[in-house]
Tab-separated table of C-alpha atoms in Angstrom:
chain	number	residue	atom	x	y	z
A	1476	MET	CA	-68.834	-150.421	-24.557
A	1477	LEU	CA	-70.733	-147.775	-22.607
A	1478	SER	CA	-68.759	-145.771	-20.070
A	1479	ARG	CA	-69.251	-146.358	-16.337
A	1480	ARG	CA	-70.685	-142.849	-16.029
A	1481	GLY	CA	-73.162	-143.549	-18.807
A	1482	PHE	CA	-74.087	-146.851	-17.209
A	1483	LEU	CA	-74.721	-145.245	-13.843
A	1484	LYS	CA	-76.885	-142.540	-15.371
A	1485	ALA	CA	-79.056	-145.024	-17.228
A	1486	GLY	CA	-79.003	-147.431	-14.308
A	1487	GLY	CA	-80.130	-144.763	-11.872
A	1488	LEU	CA	-83.011	-143.854	-14.122
A	1489	THR	CA	-84.030	-147.463	-14.410
A	1490	LEU	CA	-84.106	-147.812	-10.645
A	1491	PHE	CA	-86.089	-144.627	-10.293
A	1492	GLY	CA	-88.644	-145.923	-12.750
A	1493	VAL	CA	-89.297	-149.407	-11.406
A	1494	GLY	CA	-87.940	-149.353	-7.854
A	1495	LEU	CA	-86.216	-152.722	-8.073
A	1496	MET	CA	-84.071	-152.063	-5.016
A	1497	GLY	CA	-86.526	-150.071	-2.966
A	1498	GLY	CA	-84.676	-146.811	-3.357
A	1499	ILE	CA	-81.904	-145.074	-5.283
A	1500	PRO	CA	-78.350	-145.638	-4.010
A	1501	ALA	CA	-76.585	-142.462	-2.970
A	1502	PHE	CA	-73.989	-142.588	-5.742
A	1503	ILE	CA	-76.730	-142.753	-8.380
A	1504	ALA	CA	-78.767	-139.992	-6.780
A	1505	GLU	CA	-75.669	-137.814	-6.741
A	1506	ALA	CA	-74.958	-138.546	-10.408
A	1507	ALA	CA	-78.551	-137.723	-11.250
A	1508	ALA	CA	-78.404	-134.424	-9.421
A	1509	GLN	CA	-75.150	-133.410	-11.062
A	1510	ASP	CA	-76.382	-134.209	-14.547
A	1511	LYS	CA	-79.915	-132.853	-14.027
A	1512	ILE	CA	-81.391	-136.163	-15.069
A	1513	ILE	CA	-85.147	-136.388	-15.283
A	1514	ALA	CA	-87.207	-139.485	-14.588
A	1515	PRO	CA	-87.781	-141.841	-17.528
A	1516	TYR	CA	-91.525	-141.942	-16.972
A	1517	LYS	CA	-92.068	-138.677	-18.762
A	1518	LYS	CA	-94.348	-138.167	-21.743
A	1519	ALA	CA	-92.199	-137.737	-24.834
A	1520	LYS	CA	-92.593	-136.762	-28.457
A	1521	THR	CA	-92.267	-139.960	-30.460
A	1522	LEU	CA	-91.473	-140.492	-34.124
A	1523	VAL	CA	-92.531	-143.922	-35.421
A	1524	CYS	CA	-90.984	-145.007	-38.730
A	1525	ILE	CA	-92.251	-147.949	-40.765
A	1526	PHE	CA	-90.005	-149.329	-43.500
A	1527	GLN	CA	-91.920	-151.067	-46.297
A	1528	ARG	CA	-89.239	-153.452	-47.511
A	1529	GLY	CA	-89.388	-154.687	-51.078
A	1530	ALA	CA	-90.394	-151.415	-52.792
A	1531	MET	CA	-94.058	-150.423	-52.692
A	1532	ASP	CA	-95.868	-149.612	-55.916
A	1533	GLY	CA	-96.832	-146.029	-55.144
A	1534	LEU	CA	-98.784	-145.770	-58.400
A	1535	MET	CA	-101.148	-148.477	-57.168
A	1536	ALA	CA	-101.316	-147.269	-53.555
A	1537	VAL	CA	-102.162	-143.706	-54.587
A	1538	THR	CA	-103.155	-143.761	-58.259
A	1539	PRO	CA	-103.305	-140.729	-60.582
A	1540	PHE	CA	-106.487	-142.195	-62.029
A	1541	THR	CA	-107.069	-139.463	-64.610
A	1542	ASP	CA	-103.733	-140.257	-66.272
A	1543	GLN	CA	-104.509	-142.036	-69.535
A	1544	TYR	CA	-100.861	-143.005	-70.016
A	1545	LEU	CA	-100.966	-145.034	-66.812
A	1546	LYS	CA	-104.213	-146.679	-67.815
A	1547	ALA	CA	-102.700	-147.739	-71.141
A	1548	ALA	CA	-99.502	-148.961	-69.465
A	1549	ARG	CA	-101.383	-151.155	-67.014
A	1550	PRO	CA	-104.264	-152.858	-68.808
A	1551	GLY	CA	-104.440	-155.610	-66.181
A	1552	LEU	CA	-103.490	-153.598	-63.100
A	1553	PHE	CA	-105.189	-150.229	-63.476
A	1554	ILE	CA	-107.905	-149.537	-60.900
A	1555	ASP	CA	-110.494	-146.891	-61.715
A	1556	ALA	CA	-112.398	-144.532	-59.456
A	1557	ALA	CA	-115.595	-144.744	-61.506
A	1558	LYS	CA	-116.747	-148.312	-60.885
A	1559	ASN	CA	-119.868	-149.153	-58.912
A	1560	ASP	CA	-118.277	-151.795	-56.684
A	1561	PRO	CA	-116.762	-150.045	-53.622
A	1562	ASP	CA	-114.474	-153.012	-53.015
A	1563	SER	CA	-112.754	-152.599	-56.365
A	1564	GLN	CA	-112.815	-148.872	-57.044
A	1565	LEU	CA	-110.347	-146.241	-55.925
A	1566	ILE	CA	-111.229	-143.836	-53.144
A	1567	ASP	CA	-111.229	-140.467	-54.871
A	1568	LEU	CA	-109.082	-138.119	-52.781
A	1569	ASP	CA	-109.009	-134.922	-54.812
A	1570	GLY	CA	-110.261	-135.563	-58.335
A	1571	ARG	CA	-106.819	-136.641	-59.516
A	1572	PHE	CA	-105.454	-139.148	-57.022
A	1573	GLY	CA	-107.258	-142.169	-55.665
A	1574	LEU	CA	-106.436	-144.313	-52.650
A	1575	HIS	CA	-106.360	-148.079	-53.140
A	1576	PRO	CA	-109.720	-149.580	-52.035
A	1577	SER	CA	-107.992	-151.777	-49.437
A	1578	MET	CA	-106.703	-148.650	-47.704
A	1579	LYS	CA	-110.142	-147.386	-46.790
A	1580	ALA	CA	-109.025	-147.132	-43.152
A	1581	PHE	CA	-106.923	-144.124	-44.206
A	1582	GLU	CA	-109.798	-142.169	-45.744
A	1583	PRO	CA	-111.142	-140.578	-42.522
A	1584	MET	CA	-107.654	-139.385	-41.564
A	1585	PHE	CA	-107.143	-137.860	-45.001
A	1586	ARG	CA	-110.521	-136.096	-44.841
A	1587	GLU	CA	-109.687	-134.832	-41.340
A	1588	LYS	CA	-106.359	-133.556	-42.693
A	1589	ARG	CA	-104.343	-135.704	-40.326
A	1590	LEU	CA	-102.872	-137.854	-43.101
A	1591	GLY	CA	-100.468	-136.381	-45.617
A	1592	ILE	CA	-99.097	-138.125	-48.704
A	1593	VAL	CA	-95.937	-137.360	-50.648
A	1594	HIS	CA	-95.843	-138.656	-54.227
A	1595	GLY	CA	-92.740	-138.853	-56.385
A	1596	ILE	CA	-90.540	-139.399	-53.317
A	1597	GLY	CA	-87.345	-141.378	-53.659
A	1598	SER	CA	-83.579	-141.400	-53.679
A	1599	PRO	CA	-81.339	-139.389	-56.000
A	1600	ASN	CA	-79.298	-142.583	-56.410
A	1601	ASN	CA	-80.872	-144.536	-59.265
A	1602	THR	CA	-79.904	-147.998	-58.074
A	1603	ARG	CA	-82.596	-150.640	-58.408
A	1604	SER	CA	-80.915	-152.988	-55.953
A	1605	HIS	CA	-83.088	-153.572	-52.878
A	1606	PHE	CA	-80.068	-153.988	-50.621
A	1607	ASP	CA	-78.256	-150.872	-51.814
A	1608	ALA	CA	-81.352	-148.670	-51.937
A	1609	GLN	CA	-82.404	-149.668	-48.418
A	1610	ASP	CA	-78.881	-149.104	-47.155
A	1611	TYR	CA	-78.720	-145.648	-48.728
A	1612	MET	CA	-82.114	-144.651	-47.371
A	1613	GLU	CA	-81.427	-145.899	-43.860
A	1614	SER	CA	-77.973	-144.350	-43.690
A	1615	GLY	CA	-79.344	-141.135	-45.166
A	1616	THR	CA	-76.332	-140.847	-47.476
A	1617	PRO	CA	-77.478	-142.056	-50.913
A	1618	PHE	CA	-74.056	-141.819	-52.531
A	1619	ASN	CA	-71.898	-143.120	-49.700
A	1620	LYS	CA	-71.976	-146.796	-48.754
A	1621	GLY	CA	-69.302	-146.270	-46.134
A	1622	THR	CA	-71.441	-144.276	-43.700
A	1623	ALA	CA	-71.229	-146.064	-40.352
A	1624	SER	CA	-74.348	-144.601	-38.756
A	1625	GLY	CA	-78.027	-144.563	-39.643
A	1626	TRP	CA	-80.058	-141.363	-39.906
A	1627	LEU	CA	-82.336	-142.286	-37.006
A	1628	ASN	CA	-79.339	-142.993	-34.772
A	1629	ARG	CA	-77.977	-139.572	-35.640
A	1630	ALA	CA	-81.400	-138.130	-34.861
A	1631	VAL	CA	-81.190	-139.638	-31.373
A	1632	GLY	CA	-77.853	-137.903	-30.918
A	1633	LEU	CA	-79.428	-134.573	-31.891
A	1634	LEU	CA	-82.321	-134.701	-29.426
A	1635	GLY	CA	-80.538	-132.228	-27.168
A	1636	HIS	CA	-79.957	-134.597	-24.260
A	1637	ASP	CA	-78.409	-137.936	-23.440
A	1638	ALA	CA	-80.501	-141.056	-23.839
A	1639	LEU	CA	-82.386	-140.858	-20.563
A	1640	THR	CA	-83.796	-144.381	-20.656
A	1641	PRO	CA	-82.879	-147.586	-22.489
A	1642	PHE	CA	-86.078	-147.081	-24.480
A	1643	THR	CA	-85.143	-143.776	-26.116
A	1644	ALA	CA	-84.772	-145.572	-29.454
A	1645	VAL	CA	-86.522	-148.914	-29.980
A	1646	SER	CA	-86.799	-151.123	-33.031
A	1647	LEU	CA	-89.517	-153.797	-32.917
A	1648	THR	CA	-87.461	-156.132	-35.100
A	1649	SER	CA	-85.408	-159.272	-34.592
A	1650	ALA	CA	-82.202	-157.485	-35.581
A	1651	MET	CA	-81.013	-153.903	-35.341
A	1652	PRO	CA	-82.016	-152.041	-38.534
A	1653	ARG	CA	-79.467	-150.067	-40.492
A	1654	SER	CA	-81.315	-146.874	-39.504
A	1655	PHE	CA	-80.265	-147.396	-35.864
A	1656	TYR	CA	-76.595	-148.227	-36.440
A	1657	GLY	CA	-74.275	-145.831	-34.657
A	1658	ASP	CA	-72.877	-144.592	-31.365
A	1659	ASN	CA	-76.150	-143.563	-29.747
A	1660	PRO	CA	-78.033	-146.112	-27.606
A	1661	ALA	CA	-80.784	-148.139	-29.266
A	1662	VAL	CA	-82.376	-151.527	-28.655
A	1663	ALA	CA	-83.956	-154.069	-30.997
A	1664	ILE	CA	-86.808	-156.080	-29.468
A	1665	SER	CA	-88.668	-158.655	-31.523
A	1666	ASN	CA	-91.244	-159.346	-28.800
A	1667	LEU	CA	-91.783	-157.429	-25.566
A	1668	GLN	CA	-93.152	-160.438	-23.729
A	1669	ASP	CA	-90.188	-162.672	-24.544
A	1670	PHE	CA	-87.811	-159.809	-23.856
A	1671	ALA	CA	-89.241	-159.260	-20.373
A	1672	LEU	CA	-89.137	-162.962	-19.582
A	1673	GLN	CA	-85.429	-163.184	-20.335
A	1674	MET	CA	-84.648	-161.732	-16.920
A	1675	ARG	CA	-86.592	-164.484	-15.152
A	1676	GLY	CA	-84.375	-167.052	-16.843
A	1677	ASN	CA	-81.240	-165.146	-15.926
A	1678	PRO	CA	-79.361	-166.800	-13.033
A	1679	MET	CA	-78.504	-163.331	-11.763
A	1680	GLY	CA	-82.163	-162.423	-11.382
A	1681	ALA	CA	-82.635	-163.937	-7.924
A	1682	ASN	CA	-79.747	-161.934	-6.518
A	1683	LEU	CA	-80.485	-158.702	-8.356
A	1684	ALA	CA	-81.736	-156.867	-5.291
A	1685	ALA	CA	-78.582	-157.696	-3.369
A	1686	LYS	CA	-76.249	-156.113	-5.883
A	1687	SER	CA	-75.325	-152.535	-6.633
A	1688	PHE	CA	-75.362	-151.357	-10.211
A	1689	GLU	CA	-71.578	-151.102	-10.095
A	1690	GLU	CA	-71.407	-154.817	-9.299
A	1691	LEU	CA	-73.969	-155.694	-11.953
A	1692	TYR	CA	-72.103	-153.764	-14.605
A	1693	ASP	CA	-68.769	-155.297	-13.687
A	1694	GLN	CA	-70.167	-158.832	-13.710
A	1695	THR	CA	-72.393	-158.693	-16.750
A	1696	ALA	CA	-70.584	-156.526	-19.261
A	1697	PRO	CA	-68.083	-159.200	-20.336
A	1698	GLY	CA	-70.462	-162.164	-20.183
A	1699	LEU	CA	-74.224	-161.909	-20.000
A	1700	LEU	CA	-74.612	-158.863	-22.206
A	1701	LYS	CA	-72.457	-160.120	-25.072
A	1702	ASP	CA	-74.031	-158.751	-28.258
A	1703	THR	CA	-77.273	-157.590	-26.686
A	1704	GLY	CA	-75.773	-154.439	-25.221
A	1705	LYS	CA	-76.097	-152.738	-21.890
A	1706	GLU	CA	-79.238	-150.871	-22.953
A	1707	SER	CA	-81.005	-154.189	-23.466
A	1708	PHE	CA	-80.098	-155.265	-19.934
A	1709	ASP	CA	-81.570	-152.095	-18.464
A	1710	ALA	CA	-84.657	-152.483	-20.619
A	1711	LEU	CA	-85.295	-155.919	-19.134
A	1712	LYS	CA	-85.607	-154.431	-15.675
A	1713	MET	CA	-87.945	-151.698	-16.835
A	1714	LEU	CA	-90.346	-154.305	-18.202
A	1715	GLN	CA	-90.395	-156.437	-15.060
A	1716	LYS	CA	-93.590	-154.959	-13.686
A	1717	ALA	CA	-95.305	-154.311	-17.004
A	1718	ASP	CA	-97.965	-156.899	-17.834
A	1719	VAL	CA	-97.125	-156.945	-21.519
A	1720	LYS	CA	-98.661	-160.377	-22.048
A	1721	ASN	CA	-102.146	-159.242	-21.062
A	1722	TYR	CA	-102.071	-155.836	-22.732
A	1723	LYS	CA	-105.474	-154.796	-24.063
A	1724	PRO	CA	-105.641	-152.067	-26.731
A	1725	ALA	CA	-107.756	-149.069	-25.814
A	1726	ASN	CA	-110.691	-147.397	-27.542
A	1727	GLY	CA	-111.807	-150.575	-29.291
A	1728	ALA	CA	-108.662	-150.771	-31.414
A	1729	VAL	CA	-108.231	-154.072	-33.248
A	1730	TYR	CA	-104.792	-154.803	-34.666
A	1731	PRO	CA	-104.335	-157.110	-37.669
A	1732	ASN	CA	-102.841	-160.481	-36.804
A	1733	SER	CA	-99.640	-159.674	-38.651
A	1734	ALA	CA	-96.015	-158.872	-37.932
A	1735	LEU	CA	-96.612	-155.152	-38.455
A	1736	GLY	CA	-99.780	-155.178	-36.355
A	1737	SER	CA	-97.897	-156.861	-33.523
A	1738	SER	CA	-95.001	-154.401	-33.764
A	1739	LEU	CA	-97.223	-151.332	-33.686
A	1740	LYS	CA	-99.248	-152.734	-30.792
A	1741	GLN	CA	-96.069	-153.117	-28.786
A	1742	ILE	CA	-94.895	-149.629	-29.725
A	1743	ALA	CA	-98.261	-148.330	-28.464
A	1744	GLN	CA	-97.651	-150.174	-25.193
A	1745	LEU	CA	-94.262	-148.519	-24.756
A	1746	ILE	CA	-95.667	-145.088	-25.559
A	1747	LYS	CA	-98.417	-145.484	-22.965
A	1748	MET	CA	-95.925	-146.805	-20.409
A	1749	ASN	CA	-94.211	-143.397	-20.625
A	1750	VAL	CA	-90.748	-144.933	-20.710
A	1751	GLY	CA	-89.283	-142.001	-22.615
A	1752	MET	CA	-89.300	-143.523	-26.104
A	1753	GLU	CA	-88.609	-140.865	-28.723
A	1754	VAL	CA	-87.843	-142.874	-31.868
A	1755	ALA	CA	-89.454	-146.194	-32.808
A	1756	PHE	CA	-88.993	-148.400	-35.845
A	1757	ALA	CA	-91.013	-151.217	-37.413
A	1758	GLU	CA	-90.974	-153.133	-40.682
A	1759	SER	CA	-93.510	-154.270	-43.243
A	1760	ASN	CA	-92.312	-156.894	-45.716
A	1761	GLY	CA	-93.503	-158.424	-48.976
A	1762	TRP	CA	-93.716	-155.393	-51.283
A	1763	ASP	CA	-91.642	-156.867	-54.127
A	1764	THR	CA	-94.580	-157.554	-56.468
A	1765	HIS	CA	-92.968	-158.929	-59.622
A	1766	PHE	CA	-95.883	-161.225	-60.458
A	1767	ASN	CA	-99.591	-161.650	-59.709
A	1768	GLN	CA	-99.749	-158.237	-58.062
A	1769	GLY	CA	-103.535	-158.160	-58.227
A	1770	THR	CA	-105.863	-155.180	-58.175
A	1771	GLY	CA	-108.727	-155.007	-55.664
A	1772	ASN	CA	-107.617	-158.409	-54.377
A	1773	GLY	CA	-104.275	-160.157	-54.272
A	1774	ILE	CA	-100.824	-159.661	-52.767
A	1775	PHE	CA	-100.722	-155.892	-53.011
A	1776	ALA	CA	-104.268	-155.455	-51.680
A	1777	ARG	CA	-103.426	-157.590	-48.639
A	1778	ASN	CA	-100.265	-155.618	-47.974
A	1779	VAL	CA	-101.861	-152.173	-48.130
A	1780	ALA	CA	-104.787	-153.362	-46.012
A	1781	ASP	CA	-102.346	-154.579	-43.382
A	1782	LEU	CA	-100.383	-151.317	-43.493
A	1783	SER	CA	-103.373	-148.998	-43.217
A	1784	ASN	CA	-105.308	-151.130	-40.720
A	1785	SER	CA	-102.239	-151.571	-38.507
A	1786	MET	CA	-101.483	-147.852	-38.511
A	1787	MET	CA	-105.073	-146.917	-37.754
A	1788	ALA	CA	-105.357	-149.491	-34.962
A	1789	PHE	CA	-102.232	-147.956	-33.441
A	1790	TRP	CA	-103.627	-144.436	-33.806
A	1791	THR	CA	-106.915	-145.460	-32.199
A	1792	ASP	CA	-105.113	-147.320	-29.423
A	1793	ILE	CA	-102.929	-144.412	-28.281
A	1794	GLY	CA	-105.967	-142.127	-28.323
A	1795	SER	CA	-106.185	-138.384	-27.874
A	1796	ASN	CA	-103.934	-138.473	-24.807
A	1797	TYR	CA	-100.940	-139.289	-26.987
A	1798	GLN	CA	-101.819	-138.456	-30.580
A	1799	ASP	CA	-100.499	-134.897	-30.342
A	1800	ASP	CA	-97.109	-136.294	-29.337
A	1801	VAL	CA	-96.791	-138.973	-32.024
A	1802	THR	CA	-96.012	-138.894	-35.736
A	1803	LEU	CA	-95.954	-141.992	-37.973
A	1804	MET	CA	-94.032	-141.964	-41.234
A	1805	THR	CA	-93.663	-144.723	-43.833
A	1806	MET	CA	-90.745	-145.234	-46.203
A	1807	THR	CA	-89.835	-147.637	-48.988
A	1808	GLU	CA	-86.599	-147.996	-50.942
A	1809	PHE	CA	-88.047	-147.255	-54.402
A	1810	GLY	CA	-91.195	-147.710	-56.467
A	1811	ARG	CA	-92.226	-149.923	-59.396
A	1812	THR	CA	-92.246	-149.576	-63.165
A	1813	VAL	CA	-95.074	-147.643	-64.793
A	1814	HIS	CA	-95.756	-150.507	-67.220
A	1815	GLN	CA	-96.900	-153.845	-65.926
A	1816	ASN	CA	-94.765	-156.827	-66.875
A	1817	GLY	CA	-95.747	-160.094	-68.572
A	1818	THR	CA	-96.515	-161.908	-65.322
A	1819	GLY	CA	-99.126	-159.531	-63.950
A	1820	GLY	CA	-96.718	-157.604	-61.799
A	1821	THR	CA	-94.333	-154.658	-61.836
A	1822	ASP	CA	-90.562	-154.505	-61.722
A	1823	HIS	CA	-88.080	-152.338	-59.832
A	1824	GLY	CA	-88.648	-148.664	-60.502
A	1825	ARG	CA	-87.734	-145.305	-59.028
A	1826	ALA	CA	-90.166	-143.013	-57.197
A	1827	SER	CA	-92.960	-144.130	-54.876
A	1828	CYS	CA	-95.107	-142.412	-52.259
A	1829	ASN	CA	-95.152	-142.294	-48.485
A	1830	PHE	CA	-97.672	-141.564	-45.732
A	1831	ILE	CA	-97.361	-139.278	-42.714
A	1832	LEU	CA	-99.952	-139.496	-39.943
A	1833	SER	CA	-99.928	-136.687	-37.384
A	1834	ASN	CA	-102.171	-134.079	-35.836
A	1835	SER	CA	-99.625	-131.476	-36.993
A	1836	VAL	CA	-99.214	-132.597	-40.589
A	1837	ASN	CA	-100.444	-130.485	-43.469
A	1838	GLY	CA	-102.802	-133.302	-44.364
A	1839	GLY	CA	-105.660	-133.887	-46.756
A	1840	ARG	CA	-103.253	-133.267	-49.642
A	1841	VAL	CA	-101.055	-135.250	-51.996
A	1842	HIS	CA	-97.786	-133.341	-51.910
A	1843	GLY	CA	-95.086	-133.491	-54.532
A	1844	ASN	CA	-94.798	-132.870	-58.243
A	1845	MET	CA	-95.939	-135.593	-60.626
A	1846	GLN	CA	-95.959	-134.966	-64.354
A	1847	PRO	CA	-98.274	-136.868	-66.740
A	1848	LEU	CA	-96.852	-140.352	-67.204
A	1849	ALA	CA	-96.040	-139.910	-70.877
A	1850	ILE	CA	-92.821	-141.658	-71.890
A	1851	GLU	CA	-90.938	-138.366	-72.254
A	1852	ASN	CA	-91.603	-137.610	-68.570
A	1853	LEU	CA	-90.470	-140.993	-67.279
A	1854	GLU	CA	-87.043	-141.642	-65.836
A	1855	ASP	CA	-85.132	-143.852	-68.276
A	1856	GLY	CA	-88.341	-144.017	-70.285
A	1857	ARG	CA	-89.909	-146.460	-67.806
A	1858	ASP	CA	-90.224	-145.100	-64.256
A	1859	LEU	CA	-92.010	-142.451	-62.240
A	1860	ALA	CA	-89.362	-139.763	-61.818
A	1861	VAL	CA	-88.068	-138.837	-58.375
A	1862	THR	CA	-89.148	-135.239	-57.825
A	1863	THR	CA	-88.828	-135.162	-54.017
A	1864	ASP	CA	-85.611	-136.292	-52.368
A	1865	PHE	CA	-86.520	-138.475	-49.393
A	1866	ARG	CA	-84.115	-136.473	-47.227
A	1867	ASN	CA	-86.251	-133.346	-47.613
A	1868	VAL	CA	-89.239	-135.171	-46.137
A	1869	PHE	CA	-87.357	-137.060	-43.412
A	1870	SER	CA	-85.581	-133.873	-42.376
A	1871	GLU	CA	-88.806	-131.885	-42.178
A	1872	VAL	CA	-90.471	-134.573	-40.073
A	1873	ALA	CA	-87.497	-134.697	-37.676
A	1874	ASP	CA	-87.278	-130.912	-37.473
A	1875	LYS	CA	-90.961	-130.275	-36.894
A	1876	HIS	CA	-91.790	-133.205	-34.648
A	1877	LEU	CA	-88.602	-133.860	-32.683
A	1878	LYS	CA	-87.346	-130.254	-32.883
A	1879	ILE	CA	-84.099	-131.341	-34.498
A	1880	ASN	CA	-82.601	-128.462	-36.446
A	1881	ASN	CA	-79.233	-129.731	-37.583
A	1882	ASP	CA	-79.654	-131.036	-41.106
A	1883	LYS	CA	-75.928	-131.028	-41.781
A	1884	VAL	CA	-75.427	-133.747	-39.179
A	1885	LEU	CA	-78.700	-135.557	-39.823
A	1886	PHE	CA	-78.034	-135.742	-43.575
A	1887	PRO	CA	-74.364	-134.970	-44.316
A	1888	ASP	CA	-73.486	-133.092	-47.501
A	1889	PHE	CA	-77.102	-132.195	-48.124
A	1890	THR	CA	-79.084	-128.988	-47.713
A	1891	ALA	CA	-82.664	-129.875	-46.889
A	1892	LYS	CA	-85.565	-127.942	-48.374
A	1893	PRO	CA	-88.891	-128.370	-46.529
A	1894	ILE	CA	-91.802	-129.152	-48.818
A	1895	GLY	CA	-94.556	-127.899	-46.500
A	1896	MET	CA	-95.566	-131.199	-44.939
A	1897	PHE	CA	-96.372	-129.602	-41.579
A	1898	LYS	CA	-98.606	-126.774	-40.500
A	1899	ALA	CA	-96.921	-123.433	-40.007
């Protein structure tokens, strides 16, 4: 339960932002002055994280196409960079690595050095359980299942200020992700439009203007809020005057008609509303490709097309006014086996790759250390070895973009070593 002081601070900011009562009550104004609170409608640095659940095959997303061991291990899945059909040949990035043909939307960003890739990224814990690996990655403690908080929730606590709006940390998911578990405020919203409309169906809504925030808190905390949390209640009011239903992406951006496309479109809306969002989270599902993985077409091709097209629609939508203040980072719990299996797919592996889109990233490069995929270089004789601990990358992104410089809290019992993902 949030303290009364915390409620009044957030409540005062909400009122200041949307003017629901036609002015700020004296007790809130006084609290704001004492705590040097700033208005929520302030442009903020925002980190957007996308979790690719199911374990993405990094060797198919970004293929070391000159590796003859990989070609031999995947006779039905290997994609070459030397074919004549642009729809079924890799996009040659640097003479060694090729981007999957369905990710062509990423190519301009890579050439412009605004997209960086880390290969060989993964967890030091060698579990191949989806549930455990996701839990370890989201908690940021790969050898401790008992960690109560998620690394992004801890990041919110290290921003150097209290959560100034209920939108400081937002997950566009139906349930709160493990990454956001913890003591710092966060909200999970599956759909902005439905979320905003909840207030209209609330029997308290008609009398909202007649009540002080002290009265609202006293009356709603035990009943209406229940499991949704006080931050969700404040967020409802902040969306009252936002026409989320009729939102039109800017700059000709066209989002895929997918769950990820919808989530990123709504995150773009919140960014452009200047509601003070600093950490956002979205999910992409369906990466567990045990069978019929496909090559230039198929399950995997559809997934990477959705990922890259959704991210680029988002980037286009926020435009140059916001791109300097936003970084997108993908993550996935582990990769897939080097060898294809007997059903045209790949099984649970170890290392994968991730993508970082930012105007400040050291882009146009595939970072990390990948040895030739000979059996003696494979983990357990079957998997791409983890050569970059995911915490090194996550920590560097948080440090450089959100100016968080407390790795010992962000990732307990770990000393982060930056890998040079961002410009000096």
